[in-house]
Amino acid sequence: VFLFLFAKCKKDEDDQAGQFYGYAKTTANGSWVNFNKARAWLFNSNTDSISVIFERWDGLLRREVISFGPMTKVLNISQRIGKAIFGSSTLTASYTTVRDDGDVLCDVYHIYEPDSLQNFITITAFNPQTKEIRGTFQATFLIDPVRTKCVPTAPDTIRFRNGEFYTKVF
């Protein structure tokens, strides 16, 4: 007796996880890094509040992720990035490296709050018809001291400077 079973999963139309558009580029401790996948989304469905994520992929494997949010959708005003506080809607950021097949967290970095004058993101353009968004950013991150370093030679501090991004709000 042979039994053949064919199944098809229905894609969830509200799942934006696979949608990317655009890029981000920046210097990290003086060396250029290109994040080749980017996306933005409304934070808690609030039309005035946006979060962004930039990922660097090496072929089919994700290697680095930097995220900012939630930020207010205002043009040409530098928004300062603060420390993450549970339950708060304060603008914060994180940076992580990823290993193995692209889904295992490696080194985790948190915003270095004493460097607050150097930690900001600015939306420089937003097109409400196409939902395209452009901006600049810079931030300093410190490696999470609670976790053991995944890569022993990973720097304790990462300084992103001269960052710029272009993506779409999904």
mmCIF file of C-alpha atoms in Angstrom:
data_model
loop_
_atom_site.group_PDB
_atom_site.id
_atom_site.type_symbol
_atom_site.label_atom_id
_atom_site.label_comp_id
_atom_site.label_asym_id
_atom_site.label_seq_id
_atom_site.Cartn_x
_atom_site.Cartn_y
_atom_site.Cartn_z
ATOM 1 C CA VAL A 1 0.000 0.000 0.000
ATOM 2 C CA PHE A 2 1.393 3.375 -1.003
ATOM 3 C CA LEU A 3 0.168 6.612 0.416
ATOM 4 C CA PHE A 4 1.105 9.915 -1.144
ATOM 5 C CA LEU A 5 0.488 13.069 0.796
ATOM 6 C CA PHE A 6 0.831 16.486 -0.739
ATOM 7 C CA ALA A 7 0.629 19.506 1.469
ATOM 8 C CA LYS A 8 0.985 23.172 0.785
ATOM 9 C CA CYS A 9 1.489 25.786 3.443
ATOM 10 C CA LYS A 10 -0.444 28.980 2.984
ATOM 11 C CA LYS A 11 1.749 32.056 3.237
ATOM 12 C CA ASP A 12 0.671 34.449 5.954
ATOM 13 C CA GLU A 13 0.081 37.747 4.180
ATOM 14 C CA ASP A 14 0.885 39.677 7.353
ATOM 15 C CA ASP A 15 4.329 38.064 7.695
ATOM 16 C CA GLN A 16 6.832 40.696 6.594
ATOM 17 C CA ALA A 17 9.926 38.797 7.767
ATOM 18 C CA GLY A 18 11.008 37.821 4.267
ATOM 19 C CA GLN A 19 10.485 41.193 2.613
ATOM 20 C CA PHE A 20 13.605 43.264 2.035
ATOM 21 C CA TYR A 21 14.252 46.319 -0.083
ATOM 22 C CA GLY A 22 17.298 48.536 -0.275
ATOM 23 C CA TYR A 23 20.531 48.646 1.658
ATOM 24 C CA ALA A 24 22.555 50.261 4.414
ATOM 25 C CA LYS A 25 26.246 51.077 4.383
ATOM 26 C CA THR A 26 28.508 52.349 7.122
ATOM 27 C CA THR A 27 31.992 52.176 8.527
ATOM 28 C CA ALA A 28 32.501 49.798 11.444
ATOM 29 C CA ASN A 29 35.654 50.668 13.372
ATOM 30 C CA GLY A 30 36.966 52.357 10.227
ATOM 31 C CA SER A 31 36.183 49.611 7.661
ATOM 32 C CA TRP A 32 33.259 49.825 5.227
ATOM 33 C CA VAL A 33 30.402 47.373 5.756
ATOM 34 C CA ASN A 34 27.516 46.909 3.330
ATOM 35 C CA PHE A 35 24.266 45.575 4.723
ATOM 36 C CA ASN A 36 22.683 44.115 1.599
ATOM 37 C CA LYS A 37 19.186 43.548 2.986
ATOM 38 C CA ALA A 38 17.038 46.201 4.638
ATOM 39 C CA ARG A 39 13.452 46.805 5.610
ATOM 40 C CA ALA A 40 11.327 49.102 7.733
ATOM 41 C CA TRP A 41 7.960 48.628 9.394
ATOM 42 C CA LEU A 42 5.455 50.559 11.456
ATOM 43 C CA PHE A 43 6.033 50.121 15.174
ATOM 44 C CA ASN A 44 2.834 48.834 16.828
ATOM 45 C CA SER A 45 0.914 49.872 13.670
ATOM 46 C CA ASN A 46 1.538 53.531 14.553
ATOM 47 C CA THR A 47 1.861 55.473 11.275
ATOM 48 C CA ASP A 48 4.240 57.984 12.899
ATOM 49 C CA SER A 49 6.610 55.414 14.416
ATOM 50 C CA ILE A 50 9.048 53.327 12.345
ATOM 51 C CA SER A 51 11.637 50.653 13.063
ATOM 52 C CA VAL A 52 14.372 49.548 10.651
ATOM 53 C CA ILE A 53 16.623 46.512 10.348
ATOM 54 C CA PHE A 54 19.716 46.041 8.210
ATOM 55 C CA GLU A 55 21.252 42.632 7.558
ATOM 56 C CA ARG A 56 24.515 41.606 5.927
ATOM 57 C CA TRP A 57 24.205 38.337 4.078
ATOM 58 C CA ASP A 58 27.081 36.268 2.711
ATOM 59 C CA GLY A 59 25.405 34.327 -0.072
ATOM 60 C CA LEU A 60 22.471 32.541 1.561
ATOM 61 C CA LEU A 61 23.742 33.054 5.116
ATOM 62 C CA ARG A 62 22.957 35.983 7.382
ATOM 63 C CA ARG A 63 26.090 37.253 9.176
ATOM 64 C CA GLU A 64 25.321 40.615 10.857
ATOM 65 C CA VAL A 65 22.194 42.473 11.963
ATOM 66 C CA ILE A 66 21.733 46.045 13.134
ATOM 67 C CA SER A 67 18.341 47.413 14.125
ATOM 68 C CA PHE A 68 16.935 50.765 15.233
ATOM 69 C CA GLY A 69 13.527 51.584 16.607
ATOM 70 C CA PRO A 70 11.068 52.861 17.239
ATOM 71 C CA MET A 71 11.817 56.259 15.736
ATOM 72 C CA THR A 72 9.422 59.095 15.014
ATOM 73 C CA LYS A 73 8.710 59.702 11.327
ATOM 74 C CA VAL A 74 10.078 63.257 11.171
ATOM 75 C CA LEU A 75 12.474 64.580 8.561
ATOM 76 C CA ASN A 76 15.958 65.960 9.124
ATOM 77 C CA ILE A 77 15.936 65.792 12.917
ATOM 78 C CA SER A 78 18.604 63.621 14.547
ATOM 79 C CA GLN A 79 16.917 61.249 16.960
ATOM 80 C CA ARG A 80 19.089 60.115 19.852
ATOM 81 C CA ILE A 81 19.419 56.424 20.588
ATOM 82 C CA GLY A 82 19.116 55.359 24.218
ATOM 83 C CA LYS A 83 19.441 52.225 26.283
ATOM 84 C CA ALA A 84 16.746 49.580 25.892
ATOM 85 C CA ILE A 85 14.287 49.642 28.770
ATOM 86 C CA PHE A 86 11.727 46.840 28.925
ATOM 87 C CA GLY A 87 8.235 48.116 28.104
ATOM 88 C CA SER A 88 9.501 51.505 26.931
ATOM 89 C CA SER A 89 9.060 52.969 23.458
ATOM 90 C CA THR A 90 12.430 54.762 23.665
ATOM 91 C CA LEU A 91 14.476 54.689 20.455
ATOM 92 C CA THR A 92 17.198 52.088 20.893
ATOM 93 C CA ALA A 93 19.444 49.955 18.717
ATOM 94 C CA SER A 94 21.187 46.602 18.763
ATOM 95 C CA TYR A 95 23.912 44.896 16.781
ATOM 96 C CA THR A 96 24.510 41.152 16.576
ATOM 97 C CA THR A 97 26.683 38.798 14.621
ATOM 98 C CA VAL A 98 25.249 35.491 13.450
ATOM 99 C CA ARG A 99 26.997 32.159 12.857
ATOM 100 C CA ASP A 100 26.488 28.646 11.561
ATOM 101 C CA ASP A 101 23.655 28.556 9.046
ATOM 102 C CA GLY A 102 22.663 32.179 9.683
ATOM 103 C CA ASP A 103 20.210 31.703 12.523
ATOM 104 C CA VAL A 104 22.421 31.234 15.594
ATOM 105 C CA LEU A 105 23.258 34.407 17.534
ATOM 106 C CA CYS A 106 26.957 34.881 18.020
ATOM 107 C CA ASP A 107 28.160 38.134 19.613
ATOM 108 C CA VAL A 108 25.551 40.572 20.950
ATOM 109 C CA TYR A 109 26.185 44.285 21.343
ATOM 110 C CA HIS A 110 24.179 46.973 23.158
ATOM 111 C CA ILE A 111 24.180 50.713 22.626
ATOM 112 C CA TYR A 112 26.887 52.566 24.544
ATOM 113 C CA GLU A 113 24.727 55.184 26.196
ATOM 114 C CA PRO A 114 27.502 57.485 27.535
ATOM 115 C CA ASP A 115 28.298 58.150 23.855
ATOM 116 C CA SER A 116 24.788 59.595 23.412
ATOM 117 C CA LEU A 117 25.923 62.576 21.314
ATOM 118 C CA GLN A 118 27.345 60.090 18.800
ATOM 119 C CA ASN A 119 24.308 57.761 18.769
ATOM 120 C CA PHE A 120 21.603 58.965 16.414
ATOM 121 C CA ILE A 121 19.517 58.182 13.358
ATOM 122 C CA THR A 122 18.026 60.762 11.003
ATOM 123 C CA ILE A 123 15.297 60.250 8.418
ATOM 124 C CA THR A 124 16.323 62.426 5.471
ATOM 125 C CA ALA A 125 13.505 61.525 3.063
ATOM 126 C CA PHE A 126 10.180 59.711 3.117
ATOM 127 C CA ASN A 127 7.820 59.191 0.183
ATOM 128 C CA PRO A 128 4.306 58.376 1.470
ATOM 129 C CA GLN A 129 3.172 57.045 -1.934
ATOM 130 C CA THR A 130 5.985 54.511 -2.429
ATOM 131 C CA LYS A 131 6.821 54.211 1.306
ATOM 132 C CA GLU A 132 10.519 54.592 0.482
ATOM 133 C CA ILE A 133 12.641 55.986 3.291
ATOM 134 C CA ARG A 134 16.212 57.303 3.411
ATOM 135 C CA GLY A 135 18.390 58.299 6.287
ATOM 136 C CA THR A 136 21.706 58.480 8.055
ATOM 137 C CA PHE A 137 22.924 56.962 11.308
ATOM 138 C CA GLN A 138 25.824 56.413 13.634
ATOM 139 C CA ALA A 139 26.103 54.506 16.879
ATOM 140 C CA THR A 140 28.602 53.018 19.317
ATOM 141 C CA PHE A 141 27.981 49.539 20.727
ATOM 142 C CA LEU A 142 29.614 47.539 23.524
ATOM 143 C CA ILE A 143 29.673 43.759 23.566
ATOM 144 C CA ASP A 144 27.300 42.170 26.079
ATOM 145 C CA PRO A 145 29.509 41.498 29.141
ATOM 146 C CA VAL A 146 27.198 38.776 30.462
ATOM 147 C CA ARG A 147 27.628 36.514 27.453
ATOM 148 C CA THR A 148 30.826 34.658 26.643
ATOM 149 C CA LYS A 149 32.340 35.949 23.419
ATOM 150 C CA CYS A 150 31.393 33.745 20.514
ATOM 151 C CA VAL A 151 34.424 34.896 18.527
ATOM 152 C CA PRO A 152 37.337 35.428 20.950
ATOM 153 C CA THR A 153 38.831 38.150 18.724
ATOM 154 C CA ALA A 154 35.556 40.109 18.443
ATOM 155 C CA PRO A 155 36.084 43.755 19.409
ATOM 156 C CA ASP A 156 34.588 44.934 22.690
ATOM 157 C CA THR A 157 33.457 48.180 21.029
ATOM 158 C CA ILE A 158 31.983 48.719 17.559
ATOM 159 C CA ARG A 159 31.662 52.271 16.230
ATOM 160 C CA PHE A 160 29.391 52.680 13.231
ATOM 161 C CA ARG A 161 30.012 56.015 11.492
ATOM 162 C CA ASN A 162 28.935 57.663 8.227
ATOM 163 C CA GLY A 163 25.959 55.299 7.979
ATOM 164 C CA GLU A 164 23.289 55.737 5.354
ATOM 165 C CA PHE A 165 20.268 53.649 4.439
ATOM 166 C CA TYR A 166 17.535 53.340 1.838
ATOM 167 C CA THR A 167 14.592 50.982 2.204
ATOM 168 C CA LYS A 168 10.828 50.726 2.198
ATOM 169 C CA VAL A 169 8.218 50.552 4.948
ATOM 170 C CA PHE A 170 6.394 47.218 4.660
#
